[in-house]
Amino acid sequence: GDSVTQMEGPVTLSEEAFLTINCTYTATGYPSLFWYVQYPGEGLQLLLKATKADDKGSNKGFEATYRKETTSFHLEKGSVQVSDSAVYFCALNIQGAQKLVFGQGTRLTINP
Amino acid sequence: DGGITQSPKYLFRKEGQNVTLSCEQNLNHDAMYWYRQDPGQGLRLIYYSQIVNDFQKGDIAEGYSVSREKKESFPLTVTSAQKNPTAFYLCASSIQGTGYTFGSGTRLTVV
């Protein structure tokens, strides 16, 4: 079945460090890929998305590129801030299906 | 502004009680979803509905029930048959071809 695997957390970095959170997927069709962010005590917010191979999603300094050859959608940011501390979820949905499949989430903590 | 409203934000349930969590959206989205999130874990799908008067079980539907009488509303009832209901419950909606919009969640605690 369709699935998403994220790098295990928690991840702790210092402010201004480079961030990578790995995400790989298994899908039978042609998925769209998403990153969501969850701040403490809140719901999830869409951070960025990509709908086809080689697309790059970007928002708030975060980027992720849809790599079909490696079935990956790694999240990156060049210089993290304390306010980036949150849980990050990678997700996919198959074209024509509205249901999203989520990874297990990666907790990120940024220290000043 | 359009969005999804979940209420209440915090809910306490006694053993053997049924409780209903509210989810309302004004985004005109066709599909709505309920997820359960346990501490340190990902999201697990409870139920989803793609159109009014129709819904399907997700991965962990036992002990839960839903209705979809109106496009805007998708309430979730946690029944006494759910043995471990303490969790954070998230409602979401979507329209074809887009990602989800989530509500801010309801934290349910059994006392």
PDB file of C-alpha atoms in Angstrom:
ATOM      1  CA  GLY A   1       0.000   0.000   0.000  1.00  0.00           C
ATOM      2  CA  ASP A   2       0.884   3.673  -0.109  1.00  0.00           C
ATOM      3  CA  SER A   3       3.118   4.855   2.717  1.00  0.00           C
ATOM      4  CA  VAL A   4       5.394   7.667   3.858  1.00  0.00           C
ATOM      5  CA  THR A   5       8.536   7.272   5.953  1.00  0.00           C
ATOM      6  CA  GLN A   6      10.144  10.226   7.712  1.00  0.00           C
ATOM      7  CA  MET A   7      13.420  10.518   9.495  1.00  0.00           C
ATOM      8  CA  GLU A   8      13.056   9.763  13.158  1.00  0.00           C
ATOM      9  CA  GLY A   9      13.120  12.592  15.625  1.00  0.00           C
ATOM     10  CA  PRO A  10      13.485  14.444  17.714  1.00  0.00           C
ATOM     11  CA  VAL A  11      15.859  16.759  15.874  1.00  0.00           C
ATOM     12  CA  THR A  12      17.597  19.500  17.845  1.00  0.00           C
ATOM     13  CA  LEU A  13      19.563  22.277  16.143  1.00  0.00           C
ATOM     14  CA  SER A  14      21.034  25.639  16.998  1.00  0.00           C
ATOM     15  CA  GLU A  15      19.623  28.813  15.505  1.00  0.00           C
ATOM     16  CA  GLU A  16      20.914  29.549  11.980  1.00  0.00           C
ATOM     17  CA  ALA A  17      21.849  25.892  11.365  1.00  0.00           C
ATOM     18  CA  PHE A  18      20.967  24.090   8.137  1.00  0.00           C
ATOM     19  CA  LEU A  19      17.971  21.789   8.336  1.00  0.00           C
ATOM     20  CA  THR A  20      17.163  18.607   6.446  1.00  0.00           C
ATOM     21  CA  ILE A  21      14.250  16.324   7.322  1.00  0.00           C
ATOM     22  CA  ASN A  22      14.189  13.229   5.141  1.00  0.00           C
ATOM     23  CA  CYS A  23      10.986  11.866   3.644  1.00  0.00           C
ATOM     24  CA  THR A  24      10.603   8.900   1.306  1.00  0.00           C
ATOM     25  CA  TYR A  25       7.433   7.400  -0.043  1.00  0.00           C
ATOM     26  CA  THR A  26       5.937   4.289  -1.611  1.00  0.00           C
ATOM     27  CA  ALA A  27       3.029   4.794  -3.977  1.00  0.00           C
ATOM     28  CA  THR A  28       1.323   2.823  -6.716  1.00  0.00           C
ATOM     29  CA  GLY A  29       0.226   5.867  -8.727  1.00  0.00           C
ATOM     30  CA  TYR A  30       1.474   9.402  -9.267  1.00  0.00           C
ATOM     31  CA  PRO A  31       1.221  11.135  -5.920  1.00  0.00           C
ATOM     32  CA  SER A  32       1.152  14.752  -4.934  1.00  0.00           C
ATOM     33  CA  LEU A  33       3.482  15.407  -1.994  1.00  0.00           C
ATOM     34  CA  PHE A  34       3.038  17.738   0.958  1.00  0.00           C
ATOM     35  CA  TRP A  35       4.781  19.029   4.052  1.00  0.00           C
ATOM     36  CA  TYR A  36       2.636  20.107   6.985  1.00  0.00           C
ATOM     37  CA  VAL A  37       3.747  21.842  10.187  1.00  0.00           C
ATOM     38  CA  GLN A  38       2.110  21.544  13.614  1.00  0.00           C
ATOM     39  CA  TYR A  39       2.866  24.089  16.332  1.00  0.00           C
ATOM     40  CA  PRO A  40       2.218  23.070  19.965  1.00  0.00           C
ATOM     41  CA  GLY A  41      -1.453  22.558  20.767  1.00  0.00           C
ATOM     42  CA  GLU A  42      -2.608  23.413  17.259  1.00  0.00           C
ATOM     43  CA  GLY A  43      -3.794  21.703  14.108  1.00  0.00           C
ATOM     44  CA  LEU A  44      -1.666  21.137  11.031  1.00  0.00           C
ATOM     45  CA  GLN A  45      -0.878  23.875   8.522  1.00  0.00           C
ATOM     46  CA  LEU A  46       0.144  23.262   4.938  1.00  0.00           C
ATOM     47  CA  LEU A  47       3.774  24.354   4.549  1.00  0.00           C
ATOM     48  CA  LEU A  48       4.441  23.470   0.906  1.00  0.00           C
ATOM     49  CA  LYS A  49       3.493  21.015  -1.803  1.00  0.00           C
ATOM     50  CA  ALA A  50       4.598  19.572  -5.150  1.00  0.00           C
ATOM     51  CA  THR A  51       2.334  17.847  -7.625  1.00  0.00           C
ATOM     52  CA  LYS A  52       4.726  16.283 -10.149  1.00  0.00           C
ATOM     53  CA  ALA A  53       8.272  15.046 -10.528  1.00  0.00           C
ATOM     54  CA  ASP A  54      11.012  17.699 -10.296  1.00  0.00           C
ATOM     55  CA  ASP A  55       8.605  20.300  -8.894  1.00  0.00           C
ATOM     56  CA  LYS A  56      10.020  22.341  -6.043  1.00  0.00           C
ATOM     57  CA  GLY A  57       7.689  23.550  -3.319  1.00  0.00           C
ATOM     58  CA  SER A  58       8.792  26.494  -1.196  1.00  0.00           C
ATOM     59  CA  ASN A  59       7.413  28.653   1.596  1.00  0.00           C
ATOM     60  CA  LYS A  60       8.837  30.678   4.522  1.00  0.00           C
ATOM     61  CA  GLY A  61      12.396  29.717   3.562  1.00  0.00           C
ATOM     62  CA  PHE A  62      11.609  25.984   3.456  1.00  0.00           C
ATOM     63  CA  GLU A  63      12.052  23.997   0.249  1.00  0.00           C
ATOM     64  CA  ALA A  64      11.424  20.449  -0.931  1.00  0.00           C
ATOM     65  CA  THR A  65      11.936  18.895  -4.358  1.00  0.00           C
ATOM     66  CA  TYR A  66       9.859  16.008  -5.680  1.00  0.00           C
ATOM     67  CA  ARG A  67      12.408  13.340  -6.694  1.00  0.00           C
ATOM     68  CA  LYS A  68      10.688  10.515  -8.512  1.00  0.00           C
ATOM     69  CA  GLU A  69      13.910   8.558  -9.117  1.00  0.00           C
ATOM     70  CA  THR A  70      14.628   8.326  -5.379  1.00  0.00           C
ATOM     71  CA  THR A  71      10.952   8.530  -4.271  1.00  0.00           C
ATOM     72  CA  SER A  72      11.891  11.329  -1.902  1.00  0.00           C
ATOM     73  CA  PHE A  73      10.637  14.756  -0.813  1.00  0.00           C
ATOM     74  CA  HIS A  74      13.199  15.988   1.728  1.00  0.00           C
ATOM     75  CA  LEU A  75      12.487  19.237   3.566  1.00  0.00           C
ATOM     76  CA  GLU A  76      15.322  21.791   3.778  1.00  0.00           C
ATOM     77  CA  LYS A  77      15.913  25.227   5.215  1.00  0.00           C
ATOM     78  CA  GLY A  78      19.167  27.126   5.039  1.00  0.00           C
ATOM     79  CA  SER A  79      18.997  28.944   8.379  1.00  0.00           C
ATOM     80  CA  VAL A  80      16.499  27.887  11.019  1.00  0.00           C
ATOM     81  CA  GLN A  81      14.980  30.116  13.686  1.00  0.00           C
ATOM     82  CA  VAL A  82      13.634  29.370  17.156  1.00  0.00           C
ATOM     83  CA  SER A  83      10.141  29.979  15.761  1.00  0.00           C
ATOM     84  CA  ASP A  84      10.581  26.972  13.433  1.00  0.00           C
ATOM     85  CA  SER A  85      10.322  24.639  16.421  1.00  0.00           C
ATOM     86  CA  ALA A  86       7.349  22.377  15.646  1.00  0.00           C
ATOM     87  CA  VAL A  87       6.410  18.920  14.400  1.00  0.00           C
ATOM     88  CA  TYR A  88       6.733  18.416  10.654  1.00  0.00           C
ATOM     89  CA  PHE A  89       4.689  15.868   8.697  1.00  0.00           C
ATOM     90  CA  CYS A  90       5.324  14.595   5.196  1.00  0.00           C
ATOM     91  CA  ALA A  91       2.251  13.350   3.320  1.00  0.00           C
ATOM     92  CA  LEU A  92       1.078  12.097  -0.052  1.00  0.00           C
ATOM     93  CA  ASN A  93      -2.122  11.642  -1.961  1.00  0.00           C
ATOM     94  CA  ILE A  94      -2.636   9.702  -5.132  1.00  0.00           C
ATOM     95  CA  GLN A  95      -4.078  11.507  -8.115  1.00  0.00           C
ATOM     96  CA  GLY A  96      -7.848  11.104  -8.037  1.00  0.00           C
ATOM     97  CA  ALA A  97      -7.924  10.111  -4.368  1.00  0.00           C
ATOM     98  CA  GLN A  98      -8.663  12.733  -1.754  1.00  0.00           C
ATOM     99  CA  LYS A  99      -7.324  10.799   1.204  1.00  0.00           C
ATOM    100  CA  LEU A 100      -3.890  11.826   2.496  1.00  0.00           C
ATOM    101  CA  VAL A 101      -1.343   9.362   3.866  1.00  0.00           C
ATOM    102  CA  PHE A 102       0.900  10.872   6.559  1.00  0.00           C
ATOM    103  CA  GLY A 103       4.338  10.039   7.839  1.00  0.00           C
ATOM    104  CA  GLN A 104       4.830   9.684  11.579  1.00  0.00           C
ATOM    105  CA  GLY A 105       6.051  13.264  12.056  1.00  0.00           C
ATOM    106  CA  THR A 106       9.434  14.689  13.061  1.00  0.00           C
ATOM    107  CA  ARG A 107       9.728  16.941  16.097  1.00  0.00           C
ATOM    108  CA  LEU A 108      12.148  19.821  15.540  1.00  0.00           C
ATOM    109  CA  THR A 109      13.555  21.956  18.358  1.00  0.00           C
ATOM    110  CA  ILE A 110      15.686  25.009  17.637  1.00  0.00           C
ATOM    111  CA  ASN A 111      17.801  26.371  20.476  1.00  0.00           C
ATOM    112  CA  PRO A 112      18.851  30.043  20.591  1.00  0.00           C
TER     113      PRO A 112
ATOM    114  CA  ASP B   1     -12.327  34.321   6.403  1.00  0.00           C
ATOM    115  CA  GLY B   2     -13.023  30.713   5.503  1.00  0.00           C
ATOM    116  CA  GLY B   3     -11.834  27.905   7.676  1.00  0.00           C
ATOM    117  CA  ILE B   4     -12.620  24.961   9.890  1.00  0.00           C
ATOM    118  CA  THR B   5     -13.900  25.341  13.429  1.00  0.00           C
ATOM    119  CA  GLN B   6     -13.593  22.555  15.952  1.00  0.00           C
ATOM    120  CA  SER B   7     -15.262  22.699  19.326  1.00  0.00           C
ATOM    121  CA  PRO B   8     -14.752  22.392  22.153  1.00  0.00           C
ATOM    122  CA  LYS B   9     -10.989  22.878  22.414  1.00  0.00           C
ATOM    123  CA  TYR B  10     -10.845  20.733  25.563  1.00  0.00           C
ATOM    124  CA  LEU B  11     -13.312  17.990  26.510  1.00  0.00           C
ATOM    125  CA  PHE B  12     -13.475  15.687  29.504  1.00  0.00           C
ATOM    126  CA  ARG B  13     -15.349  12.399  29.405  1.00  0.00           C
ATOM    127  CA  LYS B  14     -16.329  10.092  32.201  1.00  0.00           C
ATOM    128  CA  GLU B  15     -16.010   6.362  31.807  1.00  0.00           C
ATOM    129  CA  GLY B  16     -18.967   4.913  29.884  1.00  0.00           C
ATOM    130  CA  GLN B  17     -20.087   8.234  28.440  1.00  0.00           C
ATOM    131  CA  ASN B  18     -20.570   9.133  24.793  1.00  0.00           C
ATOM    132  CA  VAL B  19     -19.270  12.529  23.702  1.00  0.00           C
ATOM    133  CA  THR B  20     -19.594  14.411  20.418  1.00  0.00           C
ATOM    134  CA  LEU B  21     -16.909  16.581  18.867  1.00  0.00           C
ATOM    135  CA  SER B  22     -18.027  19.315  16.509  1.00  0.00           C
ATOM    136  CA  CYS B  23     -16.429  20.187  13.171  1.00  0.00           C
ATOM    137  CA  GLU B  24     -17.808  22.935  10.911  1.00  0.00           C
ATOM    138  CA  GLN B  25     -16.303  24.335   7.704  1.00  0.00           C
ATOM    139  CA  ASN B  26     -17.263  27.265   5.487  1.00  0.00           C
ATOM    140  CA  LEU B  27     -14.824  26.485   2.703  1.00  0.00           C
ATOM    141  CA  ASN B  28     -17.399  24.728   0.526  1.00  0.00           C
ATOM    142  CA  HIS B  29     -15.177  21.646   0.558  1.00  0.00           C
ATOM    143  CA  ASP B  30     -16.755  18.348  -0.424  1.00  0.00           C
ATOM    144  CA  ALA B  31     -14.583  16.005   1.628  1.00  0.00           C
ATOM    145  CA  MET B  32     -14.105  15.968   5.403  1.00  0.00           C
ATOM    146  CA  TYR B  33     -11.957  13.814   7.661  1.00  0.00           C
ATOM    147  CA  TRP B  34     -11.372  12.915  11.287  1.00  0.00           C
ATOM    148  CA  TYR B  35      -7.932  11.978  12.565  1.00  0.00           C
ATOM    149  CA  ARG B  36      -6.676  10.891  15.939  1.00  0.00           C
ATOM    150  CA  GLN B  37      -3.228  11.929  17.173  1.00  0.00           C
ATOM    151  CA  ASP B  38      -1.570  10.327  20.186  1.00  0.00           C
ATOM    152  CA  PRO B  39       1.478  11.845  21.913  1.00  0.00           C
ATOM    153  CA  GLY B  40       4.600  11.471  19.835  1.00  0.00           C
ATOM    154  CA  GLN B  41       2.736   9.696  17.065  1.00  0.00           C
ATOM    155  CA  GLY B  42       1.443  10.487  13.637  1.00  0.00           C
ATOM    156  CA  LEU B  43      -2.131  10.878  12.479  1.00  0.00           C
ATOM    157  CA  ARG B  44      -4.475   7.933  12.176  1.00  0.00           C
ATOM    158  CA  LEU B  45      -7.622   8.214  10.056  1.00  0.00           C
ATOM    159  CA  ILE B  46     -10.887   7.479  11.880  1.00  0.00           C
ATOM    160  CA  TYR B  47     -13.596   8.305   9.306  1.00  0.00           C
ATOM    161  CA  TYR B  48     -13.918  10.333   6.151  1.00  0.00           C
ATOM    162  CA  SER B  49     -16.744  11.604   4.004  1.00  0.00           C
ATOM    163  CA  GLN B  50     -16.516  12.625   0.364  1.00  0.00           C
ATOM    164  CA  ILE B  51     -20.108  13.798  -0.064  1.00  0.00           C
ATOM    165  CA  VAL B  52     -23.164  14.545   2.050  1.00  0.00           C
ATOM    166  CA  ASN B  53     -24.936  11.493   3.498  1.00  0.00           C
ATOM    167  CA  ASP B  54     -21.991   9.242   2.756  1.00  0.00           C
ATOM    168  CA  PHE B  55     -18.935   8.309   4.833  1.00  0.00           C
ATOM    169  CA  GLN B  56     -16.341   5.551   5.037  1.00  0.00           C
ATOM    170  CA  LYS B  57     -14.377   3.944   7.834  1.00  0.00           C
ATOM    171  CA  GLY B  58     -10.726   4.788   8.138  1.00  0.00           C
ATOM    172  CA  ASP B  59      -8.022   2.742   9.804  1.00  0.00           C
ATOM    173  CA  ILE B  60      -9.295   2.984  13.408  1.00  0.00           C
ATOM    174  CA  ALA B  61     -13.097   3.418  13.197  1.00  0.00           C
ATOM    175  CA  GLU B  62     -14.020   1.040  16.055  1.00  0.00           C
ATOM    176  CA  GLY B  63     -15.665   2.883  18.937  1.00  0.00           C
ATOM    177  CA  TYR B  64     -16.438   5.973  16.850  1.00  0.00           C
ATOM    178  CA  SER B  65     -19.397   7.127  14.775  1.00  0.00           C
ATOM    179  CA  VAL B  66     -20.015  10.051  12.405  1.00  0.00           C
ATOM    180  CA  SER B  67     -22.765  11.689  10.398  1.00  0.00           C
ATOM    181  CA  ARG B  68     -22.737  13.969   7.363  1.00  0.00           C
ATOM    182  CA  GLU B  69     -26.183  15.521   7.079  1.00  0.00           C
ATOM    183  CA  LYS B  70     -24.873  18.859   5.831  1.00  0.00           C
ATOM    184  CA  LYS B  71     -21.891  19.730   3.665  1.00  0.00           C
ATOM    185  CA  GLU B  72     -20.575  22.090   6.317  1.00  0.00           C
ATOM    186  CA  SER B  73     -20.706  19.733   9.286  1.00  0.00           C
ATOM    187  CA  PHE B  74     -19.051  16.419  10.181  1.00  0.00           C
ATOM    188  CA  PRO B  75     -19.494  15.635  13.904  1.00  0.00           C
ATOM    189  CA  LEU B  76     -17.616  12.757  15.529  1.00  0.00           C
ATOM    190  CA  THR B  77     -19.084  10.764  18.418  1.00  0.00           C
ATOM    191  CA  VAL B  78     -16.691   8.917  20.683  1.00  0.00           C
ATOM    192  CA  THR B  79     -18.721   6.101  22.145  1.00  0.00           C
ATOM    193  CA  SER B  80     -18.265   4.122  25.336  1.00  0.00           C
ATOM    194  CA  ALA B  81     -17.008   1.265  23.160  1.00  0.00           C
ATOM    195  CA  GLN B  82     -13.793   3.224  22.517  1.00  0.00           C
ATOM    196  CA  LYS B  83     -11.556   1.858  25.257  1.00  0.00           C
ATOM    197  CA  ASN B  84      -8.754   4.384  25.059  1.00  0.00           C
ATOM    198  CA  PRO B  85     -10.255   7.670  23.854  1.00  0.00           C
ATOM    199  CA  THR B  86      -7.772  10.093  25.416  1.00  0.00           C
ATOM    200  CA  ALA B  87      -6.129  11.802  22.427  1.00  0.00           C
ATOM    201  CA  PHE B  88      -5.990  14.911  20.282  1.00  0.00           C
ATOM    202  CA  TYR B  89      -8.650  14.853  17.551  1.00  0.00           C
ATOM    203  CA  LEU B  90      -8.199  16.734  14.308  1.00  0.00           C
ATOM    204  CA  CYS B  91     -10.804  17.494  11.672  1.00  0.00           C
ATOM    205  CA  ALA B  92      -9.859  18.409   8.117  1.00  0.00           C
ATOM    206  CA  SER B  93     -11.505  19.189   4.811  1.00  0.00           C
ATOM    207  CA  SER B  94     -10.360  19.195   1.220  1.00  0.00           C
ATOM    208  CA  ILE B  95     -11.396  19.791  -2.333  1.00  0.00           C
ATOM    209  CA  GLN B  96     -10.169  17.692  -5.221  1.00  0.00           C
ATOM    210  CA  GLY B  97      -6.583  18.375  -6.181  1.00  0.00           C
ATOM    211  CA  THR B  98      -5.560  20.288  -3.085  1.00  0.00           C
ATOM    212  CA  GLY B  99      -4.169  19.425   0.318  1.00  0.00           C
ATOM    213  CA  TYR B 100      -6.118  19.456   3.525  1.00  0.00           C
ATOM    214  CA  THR B 101      -7.218  22.382   5.654  1.00  0.00           C
ATOM    215  CA  PHE B 102      -7.162  21.437   9.328  1.00  0.00           C
ATOM    216  CA  GLY B 103      -9.050  22.682  12.338  1.00  0.00           C
ATOM    217  CA  SER B 104      -7.240  23.562  15.556  1.00  0.00           C
ATOM    218  CA  GLY B 105      -8.166  20.300  17.249  1.00  0.00           C
ATOM    219  CA  THR B 106     -10.035  18.998  20.307  1.00  0.00           C
ATOM    220  CA  ARG B 107      -8.143  17.465  23.199  1.00  0.00           C
ATOM    221  CA  LEU B 108     -10.258  14.730  24.802  1.00  0.00           C
ATOM    222  CA  THR B 109      -9.395  13.384  28.238  1.00  0.00           C
ATOM    223  CA  VAL B 110     -11.078  10.551  30.108  1.00  0.00           C
ATOM    224  CA  VAL B 111     -11.509  11.296  33.806  1.00  0.00           C
TER     225      VAL B 111
END
